[in-house]
Structures are given as structure tokens and as C-alpha cells.
PDB file of C-alpha atoms in Angstrom:
ATOM      1  CA  MET A  12       4.518  34.944 -34.168  1.00 40.00           C
ATOM      2  CA  ARG A  13       1.465  32.693 -34.612  1.00 35.00           C
ATOM      3  CA  LYS A  14       3.367  30.558 -37.127  1.00 37.00           C
ATOM      4  CA  LEU A  15       6.310  30.248 -34.750  1.00 38.00           C
ATOM      5  CA  ILE A  16       4.047  29.144 -31.887  1.00 38.00           C
ATOM      6  CA  ILE A  17       2.291  26.589 -34.067  1.00 37.00           C
ATOM      7  CA  ALA A  18       5.610  25.325 -35.389  1.00 40.00           C
ATOM      8  CA  GLY A  19       6.999  24.992 -31.880  1.00 41.00           C
ATOM      9  CA  LEU A  20       3.921  23.122 -30.684  1.00 37.00           C
ATOM     10  CA  ALA A  21       4.074  20.805 -33.672  1.00 40.00           C
ATOM     11  CA  ALA A  22       7.740  20.102 -32.972  1.00 40.00           C
ATOM     12  CA  ALA A  23       6.955  19.221 -29.348  1.00 40.00           C
ATOM     13  CA  ILE A  24       4.167  16.875 -30.435  1.00 39.00           C
ATOM     14  CA  VAL A  25       6.416  15.201 -33.010  1.00 36.00           C
ATOM     15  CA  CYS A  26       9.203  14.883 -30.444  1.00 43.00           C
ATOM     16  CA  GLY A  27       6.858  13.282 -27.902  1.00 44.00           C
ATOM     17  CA  ALA A  28       5.461  10.899 -30.500  1.00 44.00           C
ATOM     18  CA  PHE A  29       8.986   9.992 -31.610  1.00 41.00           C
ATOM     19  CA  ALA A  30       9.961   9.217 -28.015  1.00 46.00           C
ATOM     20  CA  GLN A  31       6.982   6.878 -27.605  1.00 52.00           C
ATOM     21  CA  GLN A  32       7.649   5.113 -30.914  1.00 59.00           C
ATOM     22  CA  ASN A  33      11.281   4.506 -29.981  1.00 79.00           C
ATOM     23  CA  ALA A  34      10.678   3.533 -26.360  1.00 90.00           C
ATOM     24  CA  PRO A  35      12.581   0.430 -25.241  1.00 96.00           C
ATOM     25  CA  THR A  36      10.605  -2.707 -24.503  1.00 96.00           C
ATOM     26  CA  PHE A  37      10.479  -4.536 -21.198  1.00 97.00           C
ATOM     27  CA  ASP A  38      10.186  -8.317 -21.104  1.00 94.00           C
ATOM     28  CA  ASP A  39       7.190  -8.531 -18.784  1.00 97.00           C
ATOM     29  CA  PRO A  40       3.575  -8.347 -19.984  1.00 96.00           C
ATOM     30  CA  LYS A  41       2.570  -6.383 -16.877  1.00 97.00           C
ATOM     31  CA  ALA A  42       5.221  -3.690 -17.387  1.00 98.00           C
ATOM     32  CA  SER A  43       4.337  -0.167 -18.465  1.00 98.00           C
ATOM     33  CA  VAL A  44       7.182   1.805 -20.037  1.00 98.00           C
ATOM     34  CA  ILE A  45       6.909   5.554 -19.451  1.00 98.00           C
ATOM     35  CA  ALA A  46       8.881   8.238 -21.296  1.00 97.00           C
ATOM     36  CA  VAL A  47      10.164  10.760 -18.737  1.00 97.00           C
ATOM     37  CA  SER A  48      12.672  12.862 -20.683  1.00 95.00           C
ATOM     38  CA  SER A  49      12.297  16.632 -20.591  1.00 93.00           C
ATOM     39  CA  ALA A  50      10.599  16.429 -23.998  1.00 94.00           C
ATOM     40  CA  ALA A  51       8.007  13.963 -22.695  1.00 96.00           C
ATOM     41  CA  VAL A  52       7.498  15.347 -19.168  1.00 97.00           C
ATOM     42  CA  PRO A  53       8.316  19.038 -18.588  1.00 96.00           C
ATOM     43  CA  GLY A  54      10.279  20.026 -15.514  1.00 96.00           C
ATOM     44  CA  LYS A  55      13.346  18.839 -13.643  1.00 95.00           C
ATOM     45  CA  MET A  56      14.086  15.611 -11.819  1.00 96.00           C
ATOM     46  CA  LYS A  57      17.323  14.790 -10.060  1.00 93.00           C
ATOM     47  CA  ASP A  58      16.494  13.431  -6.613  1.00 95.00           C
ATOM     48  CA  ASN A  59      13.894  10.706  -6.107  1.00 97.00           C
ATOM     49  CA  ILE A  60      11.139   8.660  -7.691  1.00 98.00           C
ATOM     50  CA  LYS A  61       7.844   8.683  -5.787  1.00 98.00           C
ATOM     51  CA  LEU A  62       4.721   6.625  -6.474  1.00 98.00           C
ATOM     52  CA  ILE A  63       1.277   7.920  -5.454  1.00 98.00           C
ATOM     53  CA  ASN A  64      -1.818   5.716  -5.224  1.00 97.00           C
ATOM     54  CA  LEU A  65      -4.953   7.181  -6.793  1.00 95.00           C
ATOM     55  CA  SER A  66      -6.746   3.853  -7.043  1.00 94.00           C
ATOM     56  CA  ASP A  67      -9.065   2.236  -4.496  1.00 90.00           C
ATOM     57  CA  ASP A  68      -6.703  -0.714  -4.054  1.00 95.00           C
ATOM     58  CA  GLU A  69      -4.849  -1.080  -0.772  1.00 95.00           C
ATOM     59  CA  ASN A  70      -1.467  -2.586   0.103  1.00 97.00           C
ATOM     60  CA  ILE A  71      -0.294  -2.715  -3.490  1.00 98.00           C
ATOM     61  CA  SER A  72       3.375  -2.951  -4.397  1.00 98.00           C
ATOM     62  CA  PHE A  73       5.346  -2.061  -7.503  1.00 99.00           C
ATOM     63  CA  ARG A  74       8.825  -2.490  -8.911  1.00 98.00           C
ATOM     64  CA  VAL A  75      10.341   0.441 -10.768  1.00 99.00           C
ATOM     65  CA  TYR A  76      13.148   0.119 -13.316  1.00 98.00           C
ATOM     66  CA  ILE A  77      15.174   2.836 -15.023  1.00 98.00           C
ATOM     67  CA  TYR A  78      16.619   2.505 -18.500  1.00 97.00           C
ATOM     68  CA  ASN A  79      20.343   2.916 -19.177  1.00 95.00           C
ATOM     69  CA  SER A  80      20.413   4.275 -22.728  1.00 92.00           C
ATOM     70  CA  LYS A  81      24.168   3.789 -23.155  1.00 92.00           C
ATOM     71  CA  LYS A  82      24.055   0.112 -22.235  1.00 94.00           C
ATOM     72  CA  ALA A  83      20.540  -0.459 -23.571  1.00 95.00           C
ATOM     73  CA  SER A  84      19.610  -2.222 -20.348  1.00 96.00           C
ATOM     74  CA  TRP A  85      17.169  -1.918 -17.464  1.00 98.00           C
ATOM     75  CA  ASN A  86      18.250  -1.466 -13.843  1.00 97.00           C
ATOM     76  CA  LEU A  87      16.021  -2.082 -10.844  1.00 98.00           C
ATOM     77  CA  TYR A  88      15.558   1.294  -9.179  1.00 98.00           C
ATOM     78  CA  GLY A  89      13.565  -0.022  -6.232  1.00 98.00           C
ATOM     79  CA  LYS A  90      10.212  -1.071  -4.840  1.00 98.00           C
ATOM     80  CA  ALA A  91       7.228   0.874  -3.519  1.00 98.00           C
ATOM     81  CA  LEU A  92       4.390  -0.151  -1.204  1.00 98.00           C
ATOM     82  CA  LEU A  93       1.173   1.877  -1.231  1.00 98.00           C
ATOM     83  CA  LYS A  94      -1.195   1.273   1.672  1.00 95.00           C
ATOM     84  CA  GLY A  95      -4.291   3.166   0.548  1.00 93.00           C
ATOM     85  CA  PHE A  96      -5.781   5.992  -1.487  1.00 94.00           C
ATOM     86  CA  HIS A  97      -3.357   8.910  -1.980  1.00 94.00           C
ATOM     87  CA  ASP A  98      -0.640   7.109  -0.046  1.00 95.00           C
ATOM     88  CA  GLY A  99       2.784   7.911  -1.437  1.00 96.00           C
ATOM     89  CA  ASP A 100       6.089   6.087  -1.227  1.00 98.00           C
ATOM     90  CA  THR A 101       9.428   7.696  -2.040  1.00 98.00           C
ATOM     91  CA  ILE A 102      11.578   4.805  -3.169  1.00 97.00           C
ATOM     92  CA  ASP A 103      14.807   4.097  -1.315  1.00 96.00           C
ATOM     93  CA  SER A 104      17.355   3.387  -4.049  1.00 96.00           C
ATOM     94  CA  ASP A 105      21.066   3.102  -4.768  1.00 93.00           C
ATOM     95  CA  PHE A 106      20.313   5.296  -7.799  1.00 92.00           C
ATOM     96  CA  GLU A 107      18.904   8.109  -5.666  1.00 84.00           C
ATOM     97  CA  SER A 108      19.962  11.549  -6.975  1.00 86.00           C
ATOM     98  CA  LYS A 109      21.170   9.897 -10.201  1.00 89.00           C
ATOM     99  CA  ILE A 110      18.040  10.102 -12.315  1.00 95.00           C
ATOM    100  CA  GLY A 111      18.630  13.417 -14.064  1.00 94.00           C
ATOM    101  CA  LYS A 112      19.383  11.847 -17.451  1.00 94.00           C
ATOM    102  CA  VAL A 113      16.931   8.952 -17.282  1.00 96.00           C
ATOM    103  CA  GLU A 114      14.625   8.934 -20.311  1.00 97.00           C
ATOM    104  CA  TYR A 115      12.461   5.893 -19.568  1.00 98.00           C
ATOM    105  CA  VAL A 116      11.139   4.086 -16.525  1.00 98.00           C
ATOM    106  CA  ALA A 117       9.167   0.863 -16.298  1.00 98.00           C
ATOM    107  CA  VAL A 118       6.566   0.219 -13.613  1.00 99.00           C
ATOM    108  CA  ILE A 119       5.439  -3.315 -12.782  1.00 98.00           C
ATOM    109  CA  PRO A 120       2.709  -4.206 -10.265  1.00 98.00           C
ATOM    110  CA  ASP A 121       3.541  -7.205  -8.096  1.00 97.00           C
ATOM    111  CA  GLY A 122      -0.080  -8.350  -7.844  1.00 92.00           C
ATOM    112  CA  ASN A 123      -2.800  -9.014 -10.380  1.00 92.00           C
ATOM    113  CA  GLY A 124      -4.152  -5.465 -10.497  1.00 94.00           C
ATOM    114  CA  THR A 125      -4.061  -3.472 -13.716  1.00 96.00           C
ATOM    115  CA  TYR A 126      -3.285   0.227 -13.671  1.00 98.00           C
ATOM    116  CA  LYS A 127      -2.517   3.249 -15.778  1.00 97.00           C
ATOM    117  CA  TYR A 128       0.211   5.730 -14.925  1.00 98.00           C
ATOM    118  CA  GLU A 129       0.799   9.457 -15.166  1.00 97.00           C
ATOM    119  CA  ALA A 130       4.224  11.033 -14.669  1.00 98.00           C
ATOM    120  CA  GLU A 131       5.021  14.533 -13.465  1.00 97.00           C
ATOM    121  CA  LYS A 132       8.097  16.325 -12.160  1.00 97.00           C
ATOM    122  CA  LYS A 133       7.813  18.267  -8.933  1.00 94.00           C
ATOM    123  CA  HIS A 134      10.346  19.499  -6.368  1.00 94.00           C
ATOM    124  CA  ASN A 135      13.142  17.808  -8.371  1.00 95.00           C
ATOM    125  CA  ASP A 136      11.419  14.425  -8.039  1.00 97.00           C
ATOM    126  CA  LEU A 137       9.755  12.190 -10.590  1.00 98.00           C
ATOM    127  CA  ARG A 138       6.247  11.425  -9.376  1.00 98.00           C
ATOM    128  CA  ILE A 139       4.231   8.604 -10.860  1.00 98.00           C
ATOM    129  CA  ARG A 140       0.505   8.663 -10.140  1.00 97.00           C
ATOM    130  CA  ILE A 141      -1.260   5.323 -10.244  1.00 97.00           C
ATOM    131  CA  TYR A 142      -4.867   5.085 -11.443  1.00 96.00           C
ATOM    132  CA  PRO A 143      -7.163   2.118 -12.033  1.00 94.00           C
ATOM    133  CA  ALA A 144      -6.931   0.872 -15.605  1.00 93.00           C
ATOM    134  CA  LYS A 145     -10.681   1.410 -15.962  1.00 87.00           C
ATOM    135  CA  GLU A 146     -12.742   3.882 -13.989  1.00 78.00           C
ATOM    136  CA  SER A 147     -15.648   2.243 -12.196  1.00 74.00           C
ATOM    137  CA  ALA A 148     -19.096   3.229 -13.430  1.00 75.00           C
ATOM    138  CA  ASP A 149     -20.633   2.228 -10.090  1.00 78.00           C
ATOM    139  CA  GLU A 150     -22.134   5.258  -8.364  1.00 87.00           C
ATOM    140  CA  SER A 151     -24.157   3.364  -5.771  1.00 89.00           C
ATOM    141  CA  TYR A 152     -22.121   5.033  -3.023  1.00 91.00           C
ATOM    142  CA  LYS A 153     -23.965   8.283  -3.761  1.00 94.00           C
ATOM    143  CA  LYS A 154     -27.210   7.020  -2.239  1.00 93.00           C
ATOM    144  CA  ASP A 155     -25.524   6.693   1.171  1.00 92.00           C
ATOM    145  CA  ALA A 156     -23.681  10.020   0.999  1.00 97.00           C
ATOM    146  CA  VAL A 157     -24.349  12.953   3.302  1.00 98.00           C
ATOM    147  CA  ILE A 158     -23.845  16.208   1.389  1.00 98.00           C
ATOM    148  CA  ALA A 159     -22.698  19.543   2.774  1.00 98.00           C
ATOM    149  CA  ASP A 160     -23.175  22.799   0.872  1.00 98.00           C
ATOM    150  CA  VAL A 161     -19.853  24.431   1.698  1.00 98.00           C
ATOM    151  CA  ARG A 162     -21.014  27.889   0.631  1.00 96.00           C
ATOM    152  CA  ASN A 163     -23.944  27.962   3.060  1.00 97.00           C
ATOM    153  CA  ILE A 164     -21.862  27.222   6.146  1.00 98.00           C
ATOM    154  CA  PRO A 165     -20.679  30.440   7.839  1.00 98.00           C
ATOM    155  CA  GLY A 166     -17.005  31.154   8.326  1.00 97.00           C
ATOM    156  CA  VAL A 167     -13.805  31.059   6.312  1.00 98.00           C
ATOM    157  CA  PHE A 168     -12.435  27.923   4.653  1.00 98.00           C
ATOM    158  CA  LYS A 169      -9.013  28.174   3.008  1.00 97.00           C
ATOM    159  CA  ASP A 170      -6.932  25.288   4.306  1.00 97.00           C
ATOM    160  CA  ASN A 171      -7.829  21.706   5.243  1.00 97.00           C
ATOM    161  CA  VAL A 172     -10.720  19.338   5.813  1.00 98.00           C
ATOM    162  CA  LYS A 173     -10.586  17.743   9.254  1.00 98.00           C
ATOM    163  CA  PHE A 174     -12.649  14.875  10.708  1.00 99.00           C
ATOM    164  CA  ILE A 175     -13.344  14.482  14.444  1.00 99.00           C
ATOM    165  CA  ASN A 176     -14.659  11.289  16.045  1.00 99.00           C
ATOM    166  CA  GLU A 177     -17.317  11.828  18.715  1.00 98.00           C
ATOM    167  CA  THR A 178     -18.605   8.260  18.610  1.00 98.00           C
ATOM    168  CA  SER A 179     -17.581   5.256  20.687  1.00 98.00           C
ATOM    169  CA  ASP A 180     -16.661   3.359  17.510  1.00 98.00           C
ATOM    170  CA  LYS A 181     -13.037   2.530  16.830  1.00 97.00           C
ATOM    171  CA  ASN A 182     -11.102   2.355  13.564  1.00 97.00           C
ATOM    172  CA  ILE A 183     -13.818   3.933  11.454  1.00 98.00           C
ATOM    173  CA  SER A 184     -13.099   5.424   8.046  1.00 97.00           C
ATOM    174  CA  PHE A 185     -14.809   7.753   5.612  1.00 98.00           C
ATOM    175  CA  THR A 186     -14.444   8.768   1.984  1.00 97.00           C
ATOM    176  CA  LEU A 187     -14.680  12.458   1.143  1.00 98.00           C
ATOM    177  CA  TYR A 188     -15.909  13.588  -2.280  1.00 98.00           C
ATOM    178  CA  ALA A 189     -15.850  17.111  -3.721  1.00 98.00           C
ATOM    179  CA  PHE A 190     -17.941  18.485  -6.585  1.00 98.00           C
ATOM    180  CA  ASN A 191     -19.724  21.523  -7.965  1.00 98.00           C
ATOM    181  CA  ASP A 192     -22.701  19.756  -9.533  1.00 96.00           C
ATOM    182  CA  LYS A 193     -24.632  17.141  -7.557  1.00 94.00           C
ATOM    183  CA  ASN A 194     -25.550  15.411 -10.803  1.00 93.00           C
ATOM    184  CA  GLY A 195     -22.071  15.670 -12.284  1.00 92.00           C
ATOM    185  CA  THR A 196     -18.736  14.030 -11.544  1.00 92.00           C
ATOM    186  CA  TRP A 197     -17.760  13.597  -7.907  1.00 96.00           C
ATOM    187  CA  GLN A 198     -14.019  13.902  -7.341  1.00 95.00           C
ATOM    188  CA  LYS A 199     -12.577  11.575  -4.737  1.00 96.00           C
ATOM    189  CA  ALA A 200     -10.955  14.024  -2.341  1.00 97.00           C
ATOM    190  CA  GLY A 201      -9.471  11.690   0.248  1.00 96.00           C
ATOM    191  CA  ILE A 202      -9.877   9.221   3.095  1.00 96.00           C
ATOM    192  CA  ALA A 203     -10.202   9.893   6.828  1.00 97.00           C
ATOM    193  CA  VAL A 204      -9.457   7.239   9.459  1.00 96.00           C
ATOM    194  CA  LEU A 205     -10.490   7.744  13.085  1.00 98.00           C
ATOM    195  CA  LYS A 206      -9.052   5.341  15.655  1.00 97.00           C
ATOM    196  CA  ASP A 207     -11.261   6.066  18.673  1.00 97.00           C
ATOM    197  CA  PHE A 208     -13.267   8.733  20.517  1.00 98.00           C
ATOM    198  CA  GLY A 209     -11.735  12.194  20.200  1.00 97.00           C
ATOM    199  CA  ASP A 210      -9.360  11.210  17.408  1.00 98.00           C
ATOM    200  CA  THR A 211      -8.924  13.623  14.504  1.00 98.00           C
ATOM    201  CA  ASP A 212      -7.671  13.180  10.961  1.00 98.00           C
ATOM    202  CA  THR A 213      -6.789  15.879   8.454  1.00 97.00           C
ATOM    203  CA  VAL A 214      -7.584  14.694   4.937  1.00 97.00           C
ATOM    204  CA  ASP A 215      -4.547  14.339   2.690  1.00 93.00           C
ATOM    205  CA  SER A 216      -6.105  15.143  -0.665  1.00 95.00           C
ATOM    206  CA  PRO A 217      -4.920  14.841  -4.270  1.00 94.00           C
ATOM    207  CA  LEU A 218      -6.975  17.979  -4.939  1.00 94.00           C
ATOM    208  CA  GLU A 219      -4.521  19.885  -2.723  1.00 86.00           C
ATOM    209  CA  ASP A 220      -5.009  23.670  -2.718  1.00 91.00           C
ATOM    210  CA  SER A 221      -8.103  23.510  -4.934  1.00 95.00           C
ATOM    211  CA  LEU A 222     -10.169  21.752  -2.255  1.00 96.00           C
ATOM    212  CA  PRO A 223     -11.691  24.979  -0.812  1.00 97.00           C
ATOM    213  CA  SER A 224     -12.948  25.964  -4.268  1.00 97.00           C
ATOM    214  CA  TYR A 225     -15.578  23.194  -4.434  1.00 98.00           C
ATOM    215  CA  ALA A 226     -19.222  23.988  -3.729  1.00 98.00           C
ATOM    216  CA  TYR A 227     -20.147  20.649  -2.157  1.00 98.00           C
ATOM    217  CA  PHE A 228     -18.585  17.919  -0.054  1.00 99.00           C
ATOM    218  CA  ALA A 229     -20.054  14.455   0.432  1.00 98.00           C
ATOM    219  CA  VAL A 230     -19.151  12.010   3.192  1.00 98.00           C
ATOM    220  CA  VAL A 231     -19.565   8.249   2.816  1.00 98.00           C
ATOM    221  CA  SER A 232     -18.988   5.782   5.644  1.00 97.00           C
ATOM    222  CA  ARG A 233     -16.719   3.072   4.287  1.00 94.00           C
ATOM    223  CA  SER A 234     -18.235   0.433   6.574  1.00 94.00           C
ATOM    224  CA  GLY A 235     -21.779   1.229   5.485  1.00 94.00           C
ATOM    225  CA  LYS A 236     -22.817   2.148   9.028  1.00 96.00           C
ATOM    226  CA  THR A 237     -24.969   5.255   9.331  1.00 97.00           C
ATOM    227  CA  TYR A 238     -23.556   8.236  11.217  1.00 98.00           C
ATOM    228  CA  ALA A 239     -24.636  11.817  11.829  1.00 98.00           C
ATOM    229  CA  TYR A 240     -22.316  14.633  10.781  1.00 98.00           C
ATOM    230  CA  ASP A 241     -21.921  18.215  11.910  1.00 98.00           C
ATOM    231  CA  PHE A 242     -20.293  20.617   9.445  1.00 99.00           C
ATOM    232  CA  ARG A 243     -18.621  23.886  10.416  1.00 98.00           C
ATOM    233  CA  LYS A 244     -15.711  26.157   9.569  1.00 98.00           C
ATOM    234  CA  ALA A 245     -13.070  27.050  12.141  1.00 98.00           C
ATOM    235  CA  ASN A 246      -9.497  28.347  11.965  1.00 97.00           C
ATOM    236  CA  LYS A 247      -9.792  28.395   8.143  1.00 97.00           C
ATOM    237  CA  ASP A 248     -10.489  24.634   8.137  1.00 98.00           C
ATOM    238  CA  PHE A 249     -13.652  22.736   7.240  1.00 99.00           C
ATOM    239  CA  ILE A 250     -14.551  20.550  10.229  1.00 99.00           C
ATOM    240  CA  ILE A 251     -16.623  17.372   9.969  1.00 99.00           C
ATOM    241  CA  THR A 252     -17.645  15.963  13.339  1.00 99.00           C
ATOM    242  CA  VAL A 253     -18.846  12.360  13.280  1.00 99.00           C
ATOM    243  CA  ARG A 254     -21.551  11.480  15.810  1.00 97.00           C
TER     244      ARG A 254
END
């Protein structure tokens, strides 16, 4: 059985490597060609292509092409606009629901930004996550962060993180980080935007259901202005009130 498992794994690795070596080229230096066949990306896709922004860049747009293996040609699938962190755009396309046999896609940023891409298949869609080409080593934001020890706050937290604005400031925004070690890596958990007094925003996080498992949260004001924060748990949510 062990030999069969090893042989199967080796075959999958060889198959994936073969797909990359034989990937079609795209005549644009900014294009990234991604293998998305079932051998390269497990799962099913038949409906849509969705792009998700996991970079700090805002209002970035991309063109997505799909490869026609029979005609050895690229077809424009559509365009996506991503407004901010973890924003997603399901592309409106004439090829919608016709991507089941697509083996390669090409993603091209319209601006000067450089990115890396990760493909996954979920809910019959092809999802392409967009990351910065190089992770920033700047951790200066940590000095301005207010940290909450989630475990020491009474109550039950299983669902969402919600921000509430109890200041007179308008259009204020905050970055939420999650981590288990204060001296380790801080995961960017999402952005909250509060329009005016009394406004609330539930954080849409790439960490999804794992968010309640983190020991610490940190809040950073994106404007640099200093605020006070109250932390509590209510209705299975983690509530951050900005004062």
C-alpha cells in the first residue's frame, strides 16, 4: 500500500510538472499563465471565474484570458475590478458556465503593480487569489496597534468580528490582524470601514471560519489617528467599539 501511495503521489507531481512545462505562452510580459486543469488544481469548476484581492493595493483591475486548446488560441474571458483588501469580483463573461474543460488561464494587471496568483476551485467556480509579488518586511504598523487577548474576554466567540463607531469621525477605517504569538507572524484578517456615528461593519475575512481560533487580535487605525477601543463578546460575535 505504501508503494502504491508513493507511486500515486509521484505521478501527480510529474503530471503537474508536465503541465507547467507545456503551458502555452502569452505575448505580454505582465501576463501570468496558470494551469487550472484537474491535475493542477483539484476540484470542479464549471460556472464562474472570481478574482480575490489579498494585496494592500486598491482599485486594481485585471484582464483574464482562457486558453482554447483545440485552436491553440487565447480568448478574453473578461475583466475584474478589485476595490480593496479581500474584495472579490465574479467576472461577467460570455464564456460563463463554459469553463469546465479550460486547462490554462492568463491573468494580466492593467496597472504597473506586480502580483503572484493562487488558484483554487470552490462551489464550482475557479477562484484566483491575488497576492503582492513580494511580501513587505515593514512591521512598523505594530507599534501603533492595540492588542486584545481574545481568550481573556468573557463570553462566547464563534462567528464574526464586528466594529462599531461611537466617535464623531466619518469614513474611518481600521485593519484587523490575528495571531497566536505577539512576536510571530500577524495575519491580516480584514478591513473595517465606518461611515459615521453608530455605523457598524462586519469584517469580511480571508481567514473565514478559522478567525475565532486565534488568541490575539490587533487593531490599527489606517489614518494613523489614535482611538480607544472596547472589546467584548456578544451573540457569538467579537465586538470592537471605537471611541
